[in-house]
Coordinates of C-alpha atoms and ligand atoms in Angstrom, one line a residue:
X448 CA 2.1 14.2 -10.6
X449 CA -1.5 14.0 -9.7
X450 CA -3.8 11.0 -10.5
X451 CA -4.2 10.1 -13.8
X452 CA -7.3 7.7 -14.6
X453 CA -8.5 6.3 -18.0
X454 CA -12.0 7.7 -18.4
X455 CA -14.6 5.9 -20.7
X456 CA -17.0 8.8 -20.8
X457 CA -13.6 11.2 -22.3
X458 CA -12.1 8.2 -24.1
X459 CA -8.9 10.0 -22.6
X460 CA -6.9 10.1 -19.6
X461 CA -8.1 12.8 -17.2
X462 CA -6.7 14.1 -14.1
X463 CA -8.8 13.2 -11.1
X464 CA -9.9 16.7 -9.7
X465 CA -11.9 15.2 -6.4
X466 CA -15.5 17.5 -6.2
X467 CA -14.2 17.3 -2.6
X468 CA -11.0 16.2 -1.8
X469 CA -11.9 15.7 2.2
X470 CA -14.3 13.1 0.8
X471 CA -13.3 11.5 -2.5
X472 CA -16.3 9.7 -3.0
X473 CA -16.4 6.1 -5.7
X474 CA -18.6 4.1 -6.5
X475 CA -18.2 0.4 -8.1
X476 CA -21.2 -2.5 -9.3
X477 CA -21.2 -5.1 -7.0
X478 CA -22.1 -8.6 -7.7
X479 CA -25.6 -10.0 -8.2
X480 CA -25.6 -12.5 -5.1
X481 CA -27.5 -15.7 -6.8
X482 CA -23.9 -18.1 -6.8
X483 CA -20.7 -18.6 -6.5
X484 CA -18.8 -15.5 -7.8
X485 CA -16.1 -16.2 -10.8
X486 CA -12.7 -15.8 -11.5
X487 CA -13.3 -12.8 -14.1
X488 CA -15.3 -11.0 -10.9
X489 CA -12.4 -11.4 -9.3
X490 CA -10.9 -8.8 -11.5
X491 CA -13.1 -5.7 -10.5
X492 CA -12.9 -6.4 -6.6
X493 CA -9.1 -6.7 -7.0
X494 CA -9.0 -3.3 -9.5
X495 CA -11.0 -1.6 -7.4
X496 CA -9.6 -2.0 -4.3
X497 CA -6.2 -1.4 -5.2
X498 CA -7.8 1.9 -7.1
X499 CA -9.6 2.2 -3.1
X500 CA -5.8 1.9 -1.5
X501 CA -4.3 4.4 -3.7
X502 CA -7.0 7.2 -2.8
X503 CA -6.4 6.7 0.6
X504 CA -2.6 6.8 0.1
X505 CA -3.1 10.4 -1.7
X506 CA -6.3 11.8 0.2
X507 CA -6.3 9.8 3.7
X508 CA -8.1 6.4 4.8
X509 CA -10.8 8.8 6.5
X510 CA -11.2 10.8 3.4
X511 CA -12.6 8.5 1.2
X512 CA -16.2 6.7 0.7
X513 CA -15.8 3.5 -1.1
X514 CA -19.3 2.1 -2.1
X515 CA -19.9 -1.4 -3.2
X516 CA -23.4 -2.4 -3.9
X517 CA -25.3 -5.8 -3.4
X518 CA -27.7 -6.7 -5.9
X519 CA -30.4 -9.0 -4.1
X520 CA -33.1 -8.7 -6.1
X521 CA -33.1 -9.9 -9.4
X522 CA -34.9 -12.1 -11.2
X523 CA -31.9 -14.7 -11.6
X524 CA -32.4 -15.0 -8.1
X525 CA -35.7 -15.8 -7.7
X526 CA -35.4 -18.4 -10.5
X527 CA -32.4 -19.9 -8.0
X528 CA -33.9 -20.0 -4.9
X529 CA -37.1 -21.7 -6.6
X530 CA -35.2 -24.1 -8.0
X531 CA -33.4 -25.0 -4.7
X532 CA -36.9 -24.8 -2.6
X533 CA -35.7 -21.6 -0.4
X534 CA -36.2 -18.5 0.8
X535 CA -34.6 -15.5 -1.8
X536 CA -33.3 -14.0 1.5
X537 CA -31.6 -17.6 2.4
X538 CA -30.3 -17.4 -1.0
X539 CA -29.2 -13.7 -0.8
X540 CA -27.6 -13.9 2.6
X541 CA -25.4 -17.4 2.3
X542 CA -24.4 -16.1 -1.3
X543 CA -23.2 -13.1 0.3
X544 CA -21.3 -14.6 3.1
X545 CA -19.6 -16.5 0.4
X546 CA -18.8 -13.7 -1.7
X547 CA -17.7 -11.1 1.2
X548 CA -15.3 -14.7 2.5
X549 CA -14.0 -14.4 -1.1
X550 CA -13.1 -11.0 -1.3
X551 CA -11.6 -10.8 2.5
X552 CA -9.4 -14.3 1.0
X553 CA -8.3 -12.1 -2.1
X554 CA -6.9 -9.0 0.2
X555 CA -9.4 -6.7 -0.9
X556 CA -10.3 -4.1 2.5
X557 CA -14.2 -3.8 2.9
X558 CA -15.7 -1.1 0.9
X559 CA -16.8 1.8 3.5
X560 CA -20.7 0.9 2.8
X561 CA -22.1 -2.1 1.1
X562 CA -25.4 -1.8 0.7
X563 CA -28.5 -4.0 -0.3
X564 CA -30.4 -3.1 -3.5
X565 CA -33.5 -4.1 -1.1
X566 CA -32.8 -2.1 1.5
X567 CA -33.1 1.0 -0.8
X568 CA -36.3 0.7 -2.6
X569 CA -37.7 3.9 -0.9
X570 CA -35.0 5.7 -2.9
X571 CA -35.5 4.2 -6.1
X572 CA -39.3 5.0 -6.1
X573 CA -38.3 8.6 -5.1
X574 CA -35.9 8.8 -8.6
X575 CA -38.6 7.0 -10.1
X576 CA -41.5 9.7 -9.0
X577 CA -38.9 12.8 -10.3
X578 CA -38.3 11.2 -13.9
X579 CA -42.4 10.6 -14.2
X580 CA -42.6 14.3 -13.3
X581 CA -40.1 16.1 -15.2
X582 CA -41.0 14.0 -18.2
X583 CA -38.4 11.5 -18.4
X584 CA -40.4 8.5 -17.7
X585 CA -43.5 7.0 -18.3
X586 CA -46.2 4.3 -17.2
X587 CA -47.5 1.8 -19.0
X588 CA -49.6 -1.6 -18.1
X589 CA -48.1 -1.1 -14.5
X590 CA -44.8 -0.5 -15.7
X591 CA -42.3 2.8 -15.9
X592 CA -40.3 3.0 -18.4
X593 CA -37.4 5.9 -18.9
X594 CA -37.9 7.7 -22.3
X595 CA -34.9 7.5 -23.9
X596 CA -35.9 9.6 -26.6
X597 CA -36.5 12.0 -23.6
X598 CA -32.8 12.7 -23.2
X599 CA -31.0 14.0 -26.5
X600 CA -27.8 13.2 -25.2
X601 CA -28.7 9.6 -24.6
X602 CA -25.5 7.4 -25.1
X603 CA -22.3 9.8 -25.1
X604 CA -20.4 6.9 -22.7
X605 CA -20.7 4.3 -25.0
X606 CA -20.9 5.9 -27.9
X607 CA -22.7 3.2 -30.0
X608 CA -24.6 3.9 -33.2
X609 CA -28.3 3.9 -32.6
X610 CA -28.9 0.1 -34.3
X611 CA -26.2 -1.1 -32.2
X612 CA -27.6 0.3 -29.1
X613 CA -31.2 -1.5 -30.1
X614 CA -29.4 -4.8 -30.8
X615 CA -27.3 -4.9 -27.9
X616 CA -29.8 -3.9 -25.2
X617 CA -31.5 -6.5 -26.6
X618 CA -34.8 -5.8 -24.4
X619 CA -37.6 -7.4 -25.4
X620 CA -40.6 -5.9 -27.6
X621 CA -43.5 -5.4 -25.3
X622 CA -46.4 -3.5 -26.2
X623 CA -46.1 -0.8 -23.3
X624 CA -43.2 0.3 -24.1
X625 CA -43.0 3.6 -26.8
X626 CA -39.3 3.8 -27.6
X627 CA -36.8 0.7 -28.9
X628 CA -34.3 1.4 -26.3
X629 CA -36.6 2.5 -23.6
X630 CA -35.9 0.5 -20.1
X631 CA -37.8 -0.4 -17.5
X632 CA -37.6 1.4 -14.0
X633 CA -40.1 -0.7 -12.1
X634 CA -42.2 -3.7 -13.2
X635 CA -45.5 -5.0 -11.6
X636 CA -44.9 -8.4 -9.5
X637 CA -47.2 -11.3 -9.2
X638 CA -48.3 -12.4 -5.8
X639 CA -45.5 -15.1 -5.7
X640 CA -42.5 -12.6 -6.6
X641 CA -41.2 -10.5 -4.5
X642 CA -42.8 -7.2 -4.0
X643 CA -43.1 -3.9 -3.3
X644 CA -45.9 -1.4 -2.8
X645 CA -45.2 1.7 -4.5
X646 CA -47.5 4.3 -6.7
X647 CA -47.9 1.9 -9.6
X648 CA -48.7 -1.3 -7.5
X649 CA -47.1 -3.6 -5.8
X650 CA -43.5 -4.8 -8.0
X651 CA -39.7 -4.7 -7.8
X652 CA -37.2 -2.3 -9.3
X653 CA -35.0 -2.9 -12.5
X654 CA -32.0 -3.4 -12.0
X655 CA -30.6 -0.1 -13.2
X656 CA -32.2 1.9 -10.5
X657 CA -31.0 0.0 -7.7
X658 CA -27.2 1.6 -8.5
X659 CA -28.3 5.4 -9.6
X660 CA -30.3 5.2 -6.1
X661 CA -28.1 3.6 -3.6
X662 CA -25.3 5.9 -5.4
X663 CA -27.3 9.1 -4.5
X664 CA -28.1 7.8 -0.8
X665 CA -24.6 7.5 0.2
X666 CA -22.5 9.8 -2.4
X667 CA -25.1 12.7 -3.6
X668 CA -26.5 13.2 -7.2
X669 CA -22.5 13.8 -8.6
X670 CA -19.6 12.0 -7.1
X671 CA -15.8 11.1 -8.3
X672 CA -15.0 7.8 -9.8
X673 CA -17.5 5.2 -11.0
X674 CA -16.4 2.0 -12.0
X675 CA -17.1 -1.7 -12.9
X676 CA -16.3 -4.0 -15.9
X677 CA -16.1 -3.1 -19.1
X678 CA -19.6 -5.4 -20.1
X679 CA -21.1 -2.6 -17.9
X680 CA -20.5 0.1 -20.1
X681 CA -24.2 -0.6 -22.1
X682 CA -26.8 -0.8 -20.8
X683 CA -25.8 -0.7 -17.8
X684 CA -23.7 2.4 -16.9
X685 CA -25.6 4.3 -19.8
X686 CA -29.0 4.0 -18.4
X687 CA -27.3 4.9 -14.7
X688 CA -26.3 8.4 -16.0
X689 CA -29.6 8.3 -18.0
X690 CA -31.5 8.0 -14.9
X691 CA -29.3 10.2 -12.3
X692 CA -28.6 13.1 -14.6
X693 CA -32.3 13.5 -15.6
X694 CA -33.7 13.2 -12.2
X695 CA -31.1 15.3 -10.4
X696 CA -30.5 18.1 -13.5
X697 CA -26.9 17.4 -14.2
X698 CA -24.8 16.7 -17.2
X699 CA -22.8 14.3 -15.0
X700 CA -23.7 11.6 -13.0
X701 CA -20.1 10.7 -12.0
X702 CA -16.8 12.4 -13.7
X703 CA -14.5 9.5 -14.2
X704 CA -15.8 6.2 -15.3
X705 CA -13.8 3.5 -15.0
X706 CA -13.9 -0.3 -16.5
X707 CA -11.6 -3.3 -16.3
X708 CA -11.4 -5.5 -19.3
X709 CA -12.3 -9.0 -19.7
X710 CA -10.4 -12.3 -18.8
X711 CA -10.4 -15.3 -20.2
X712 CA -9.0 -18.8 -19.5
X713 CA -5.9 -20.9 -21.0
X714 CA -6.8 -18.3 -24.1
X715 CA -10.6 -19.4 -24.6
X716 CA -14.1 -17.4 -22.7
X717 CA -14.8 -18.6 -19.6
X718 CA -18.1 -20.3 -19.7
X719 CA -19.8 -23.3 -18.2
X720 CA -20.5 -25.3 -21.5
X721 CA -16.6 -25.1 -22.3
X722 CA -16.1 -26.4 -18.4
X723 CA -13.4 -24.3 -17.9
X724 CA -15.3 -21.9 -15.3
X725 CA -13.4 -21.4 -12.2
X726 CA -14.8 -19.8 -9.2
X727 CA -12.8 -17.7 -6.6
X728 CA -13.4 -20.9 -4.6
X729 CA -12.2 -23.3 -6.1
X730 CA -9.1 -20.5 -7.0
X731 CA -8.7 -20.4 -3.6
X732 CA -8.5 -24.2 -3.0
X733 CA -5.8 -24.1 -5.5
X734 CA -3.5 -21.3 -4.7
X735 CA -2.9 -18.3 -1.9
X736 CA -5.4 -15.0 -2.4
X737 CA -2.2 -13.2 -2.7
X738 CA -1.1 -15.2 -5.6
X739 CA -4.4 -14.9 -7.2
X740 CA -4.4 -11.2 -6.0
X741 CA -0.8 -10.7 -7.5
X742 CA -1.1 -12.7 -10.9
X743 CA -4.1 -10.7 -12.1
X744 CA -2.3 -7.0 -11.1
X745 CA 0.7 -8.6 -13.6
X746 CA -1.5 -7.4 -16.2
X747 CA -3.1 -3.7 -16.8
X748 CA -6.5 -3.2 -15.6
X749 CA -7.4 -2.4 -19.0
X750 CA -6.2 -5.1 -21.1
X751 CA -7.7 -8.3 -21.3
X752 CA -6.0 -10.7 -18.7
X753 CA -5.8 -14.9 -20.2
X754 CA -5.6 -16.8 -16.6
X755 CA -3.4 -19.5 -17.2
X756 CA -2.0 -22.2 -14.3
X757 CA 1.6 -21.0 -16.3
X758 CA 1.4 -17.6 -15.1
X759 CA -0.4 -18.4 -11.8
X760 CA 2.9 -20.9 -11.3
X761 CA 5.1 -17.9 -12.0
X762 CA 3.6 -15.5 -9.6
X763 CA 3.6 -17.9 -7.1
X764 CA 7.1 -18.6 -7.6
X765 CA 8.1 -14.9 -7.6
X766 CA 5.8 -14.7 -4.2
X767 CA 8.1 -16.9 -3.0
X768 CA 11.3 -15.5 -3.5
X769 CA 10.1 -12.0 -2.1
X770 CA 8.1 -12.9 0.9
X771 CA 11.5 -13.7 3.3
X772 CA 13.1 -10.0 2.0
X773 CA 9.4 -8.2 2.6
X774 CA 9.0 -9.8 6.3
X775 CA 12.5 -8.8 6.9
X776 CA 11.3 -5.1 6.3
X777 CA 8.0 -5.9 7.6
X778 CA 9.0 -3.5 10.7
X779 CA 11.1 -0.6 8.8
X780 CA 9.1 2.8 8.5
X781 CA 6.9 2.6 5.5
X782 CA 8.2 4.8 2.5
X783 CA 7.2 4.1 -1.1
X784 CA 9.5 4.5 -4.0
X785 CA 8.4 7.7 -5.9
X786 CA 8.9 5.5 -9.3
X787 CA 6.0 3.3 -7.7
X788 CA 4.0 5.8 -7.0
X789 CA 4.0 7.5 -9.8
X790 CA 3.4 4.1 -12.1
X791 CA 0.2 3.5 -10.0
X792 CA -0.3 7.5 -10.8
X793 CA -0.4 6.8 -14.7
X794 CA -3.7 5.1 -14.9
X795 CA -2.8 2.4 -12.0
X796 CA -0.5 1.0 -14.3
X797 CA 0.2 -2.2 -11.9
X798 CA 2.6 -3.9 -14.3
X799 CA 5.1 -1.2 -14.6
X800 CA 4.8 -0.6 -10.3
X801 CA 5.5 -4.3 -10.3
X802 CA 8.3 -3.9 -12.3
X803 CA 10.0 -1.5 -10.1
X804 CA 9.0 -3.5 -7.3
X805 CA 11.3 -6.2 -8.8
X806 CA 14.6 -3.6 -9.3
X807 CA 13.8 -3.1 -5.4
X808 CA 14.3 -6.4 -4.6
X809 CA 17.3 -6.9 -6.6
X810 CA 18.7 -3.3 -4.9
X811 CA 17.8 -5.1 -1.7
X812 CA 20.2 -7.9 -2.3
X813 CA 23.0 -6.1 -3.1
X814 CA 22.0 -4.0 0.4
X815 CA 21.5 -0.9 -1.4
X816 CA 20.1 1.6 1.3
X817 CA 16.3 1.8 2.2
X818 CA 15.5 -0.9 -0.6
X819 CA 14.3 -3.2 1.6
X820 CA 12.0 -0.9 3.4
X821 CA 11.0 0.3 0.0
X822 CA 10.5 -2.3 -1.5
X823 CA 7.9 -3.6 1.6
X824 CA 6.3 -0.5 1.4
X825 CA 5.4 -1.1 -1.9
X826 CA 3.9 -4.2 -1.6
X827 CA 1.9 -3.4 1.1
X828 CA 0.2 -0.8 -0.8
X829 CA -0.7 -3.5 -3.6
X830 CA -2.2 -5.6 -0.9
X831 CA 0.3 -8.1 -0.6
X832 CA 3.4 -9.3 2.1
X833 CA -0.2 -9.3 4.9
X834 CA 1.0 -12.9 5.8
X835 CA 3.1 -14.5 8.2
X836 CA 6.4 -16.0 6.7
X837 CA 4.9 -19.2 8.2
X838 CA 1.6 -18.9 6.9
X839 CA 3.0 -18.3 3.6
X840 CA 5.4 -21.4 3.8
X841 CA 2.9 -23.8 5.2
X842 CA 0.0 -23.3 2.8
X843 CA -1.4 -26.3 1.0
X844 CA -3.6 -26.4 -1.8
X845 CA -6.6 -28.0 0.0
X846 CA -6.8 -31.2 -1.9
X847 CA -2.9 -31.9 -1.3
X848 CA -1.8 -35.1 -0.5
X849 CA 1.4 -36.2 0.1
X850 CA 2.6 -39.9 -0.6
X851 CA 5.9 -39.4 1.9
X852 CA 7.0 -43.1 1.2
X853 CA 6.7 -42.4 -2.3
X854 CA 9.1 -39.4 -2.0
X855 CA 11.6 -41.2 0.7
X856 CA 11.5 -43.7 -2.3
X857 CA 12.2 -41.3 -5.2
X858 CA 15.0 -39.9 -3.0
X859 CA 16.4 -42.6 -2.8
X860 CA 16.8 -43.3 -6.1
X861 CA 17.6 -40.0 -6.6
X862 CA 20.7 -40.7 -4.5
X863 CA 21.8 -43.9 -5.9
X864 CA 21.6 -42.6 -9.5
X865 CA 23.9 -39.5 -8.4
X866 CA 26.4 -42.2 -7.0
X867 CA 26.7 -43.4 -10.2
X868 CA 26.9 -40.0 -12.1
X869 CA 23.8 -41.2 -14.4
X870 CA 23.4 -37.3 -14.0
X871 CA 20.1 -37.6 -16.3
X872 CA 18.5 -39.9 -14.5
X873 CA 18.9 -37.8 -11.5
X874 CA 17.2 -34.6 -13.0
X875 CA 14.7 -36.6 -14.4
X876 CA 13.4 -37.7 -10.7
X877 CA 14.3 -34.1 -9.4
X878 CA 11.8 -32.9 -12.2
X879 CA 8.9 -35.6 -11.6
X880 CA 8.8 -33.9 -8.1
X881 CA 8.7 -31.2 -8.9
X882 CA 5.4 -31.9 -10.8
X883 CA 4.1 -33.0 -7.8
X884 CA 4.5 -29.7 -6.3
X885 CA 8.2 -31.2 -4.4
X886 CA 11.1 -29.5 -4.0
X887 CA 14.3 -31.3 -3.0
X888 CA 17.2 -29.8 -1.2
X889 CA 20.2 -30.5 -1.1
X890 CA 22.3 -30.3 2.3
X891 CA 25.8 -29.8 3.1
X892 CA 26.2 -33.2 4.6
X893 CA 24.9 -35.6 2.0
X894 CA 21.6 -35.3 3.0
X895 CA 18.2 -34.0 0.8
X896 CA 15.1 -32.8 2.7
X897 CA 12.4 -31.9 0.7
X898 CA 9.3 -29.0 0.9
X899 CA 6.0 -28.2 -1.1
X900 CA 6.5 -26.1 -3.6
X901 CA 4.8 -25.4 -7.0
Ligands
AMP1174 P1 -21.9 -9.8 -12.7 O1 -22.2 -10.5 -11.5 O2 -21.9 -10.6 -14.0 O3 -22.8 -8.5 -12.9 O4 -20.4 -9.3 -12.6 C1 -19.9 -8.6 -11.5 C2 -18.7 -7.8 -12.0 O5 -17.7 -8.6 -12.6 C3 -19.0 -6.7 -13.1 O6 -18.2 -5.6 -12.8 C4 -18.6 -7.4 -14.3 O7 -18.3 -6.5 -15.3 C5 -17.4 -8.2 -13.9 N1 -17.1 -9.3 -14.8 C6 -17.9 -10.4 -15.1 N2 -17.2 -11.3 -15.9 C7 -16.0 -10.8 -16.0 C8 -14.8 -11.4 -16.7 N3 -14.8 -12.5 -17.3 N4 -13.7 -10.6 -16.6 C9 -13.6 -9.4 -15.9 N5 -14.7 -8.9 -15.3 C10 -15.8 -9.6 -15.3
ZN1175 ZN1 -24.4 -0.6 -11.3

């Protein structure tokens, strides 16, 4: 079976016939680098690059061009850096450092180019010069603005009525601008924004010509795959292929377009007001990347993903158990189950190739030929097993404190109760150990040591 992939521009799933299959070329909106990236952008890094892993599994690592962008001007960011009294470049490159730390910590392989929104500008104004020729765009009180009413096919990814699309764009009325949905391609900056010179003045880009530009620099005017999170779909992604197919004279901009859905946390929107926002950060205090990594490809891209401490308990748990079979493998010759394969084939469908990764360990134990190698295989290609059994089994959360008196204390309680059969009792101290992330073992000769474990 070839690769199939959800496509919101089809509303189907298509097969993915490559323009080029020596250079399957995707594309994917990066982050806007003002702060601390989220737990929900967690979910597009970790989509992506297990969507990046799989095209080099069926086309070669050398035969595919993975581009992430950075989006460093913005005007998010220039409100940030004023407010904290430095540079937008100081702001730009320590967010950046952060967020590249993040996505290395979540197991995600660096995109083949990541480039910077203001290190393309040259291109932009080139897209921006085509659209003013061929009609597409026009200039008004030093801005350009694309025509929308310019394009007749104007909306076909997302497929919104017209009133929708005005009320969800929700741009502002401004008097230079002759179409409701019309969107600006470059705006004029004042002398203590950051600038530009370009035909129109000096100013900065919009932000949807920073990706139709730094898309064409590194994969042509039509490429593959194009992806991001579904909240991209409008404006966003629309006004991308808005911009790329009228400036390059195609009907497509990119053939599959791909989004991951939302999550939310403990079943409520993550937001900062509810104070239940978690960065990758603070995730990663918390728990390993690969748990994080593993507990959000339990779900299908597609379907909205609640991130509870339940489930991120359960993965690690299951992480657990499977990480002493997969380094037993970790030497064996790689070979994948075809089952896997073709799961990941039907729309990346991670659940069901997680599934199968659990009949593999099962096979495993019973010593069922090549399980074991399979089942390493398998995990590899999801990004996972890339630890050290002793990394894995020494990782702390970082604020983890142990009170060892307090557990030599508990253990011996534990002991005395289980010398008088009070049988409850001794559960009962098991179990408050447990909540402190202890595990108690119990050894041949009398003794119980104890590990961390959550
Ligand atoms: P932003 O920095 O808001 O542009 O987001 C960067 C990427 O993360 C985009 O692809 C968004 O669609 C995606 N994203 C933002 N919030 C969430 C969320 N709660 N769940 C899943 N993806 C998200
Ligand atoms: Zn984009």
């Amino acid at each position: 079976m070839a690769l199939q992939l959800y496509n919101t521009l089809t509303r189907r799933k298509d097969e993915l016939i490559p323009l080029d299959p020596a250079r399957l070329r995707l594309y994917v909106c990066g982050p806007t680098v003002y702060d601390y990236a989220h737990i929900g952008n967690a979910r597009p890094l970790i989509v992506f690059d297990v969507l990046f892993r799989m095209l080099r599994h069926l086309y070669g690592a050398d035969h595919v061009t993975y581009v992430r962008n950075i989006t460093d001007v913005d005007d998010k960011i220039n409100a940030r850096a004023a407010a904290r009294g430095i540079s937008i470049r100081e702001l730009t490159e320590e967010t950046n450092t952060i967020f590249q730390e993040d996505a290395q910590a979540l197991g995600c392989l660096p995109p083949t180019i990541q480039p910077r929104a203001t290190e393309h500008i040259a291109a932009m104004i080139t897209i921006i010069e085509k659209l003013l020729e061929n009609g597409h765009a026009y200039v008004g009180d030093g801005h350009v603005l694309f025509s929308v009413p310019s394009m007749p096919d104007y909306g076909r990814l997302s497929r919104r009525p017209l009133d929708e699309m005005i009320a969800g764009a929700r741009v502002d009325v401004a008097p230079y601008k002759k179409g409701d949905l019309d969107f600006v391609l470059w705006k004029p900056s004042t002398a203590d924004e950051p600038g530009w010179e370009s035909p129109w003045g000096r100013g900065r880009p919009g932000w949807h010509i920073e990706c139709s530009a730094m898309s064409w620099t590194y994969l042509g005017e039509t490429f593959d795959i194009h992806g991001g999170g579904i909240d991209l779909v409008f404006p966003h992604h629309e006004n991308e292929i808005a911009q790329s197919c009228c400036a390059f004279g195609h009907d497509v901009m990119a053939n599959i377009w791909m989004h991951n859905g939302f999550l939310q946390v403990e079943g409520e929107k993550m937001s900062k007001s509810l104070g239940n926002f978690i960065t990758i950060r603070q995730a990663l205090a918390d728990w390993p990347g690969e748990v994080l990594r593993f507990n959000m490809l339990k779900t299908h891209y597609r379907q909205p993903i609640d991130w509870t401490v339940a489930g991120l308990r359960e993965s690690q748990r299951e992480l657990d158990r499977w990480y002493p079979i997969a380094k037993q493998y970790a030497e064996s010759e790689a070979i994948l189950a075809p089952e896997f394969v073709a799961a990941l084939e039907d729309d990346l469908n991670t659940p069901d190739a997680i599934t199968i990764m659990r009949r593999l360990y099962k096979e495993t134990t019973e010593e069922i030929a090549f399980a074991g190698a399979r089942f390493a295989s398998c995990g590899h290609l999801l990004g996972l097993f890339e630890k050290t059994q002793a990394e894995w089994t020494h990782w702390k959360p970082a604020d983890f404190r142990i009170d060892e008196i307090l557990v030599a204390h508990k253990i011996k309680e534990r002991l005395d109760a289980r010398k008088a059969k009070d049988w409850a009792a001794s559960d009962r101290i098991r179990d408050e150990l447990v909540e402190m992330g202890i595990a108690l073992k119990d050894n041949k000769d009398g003794t119980t040591t104890w590990e961390v474990k959550r």
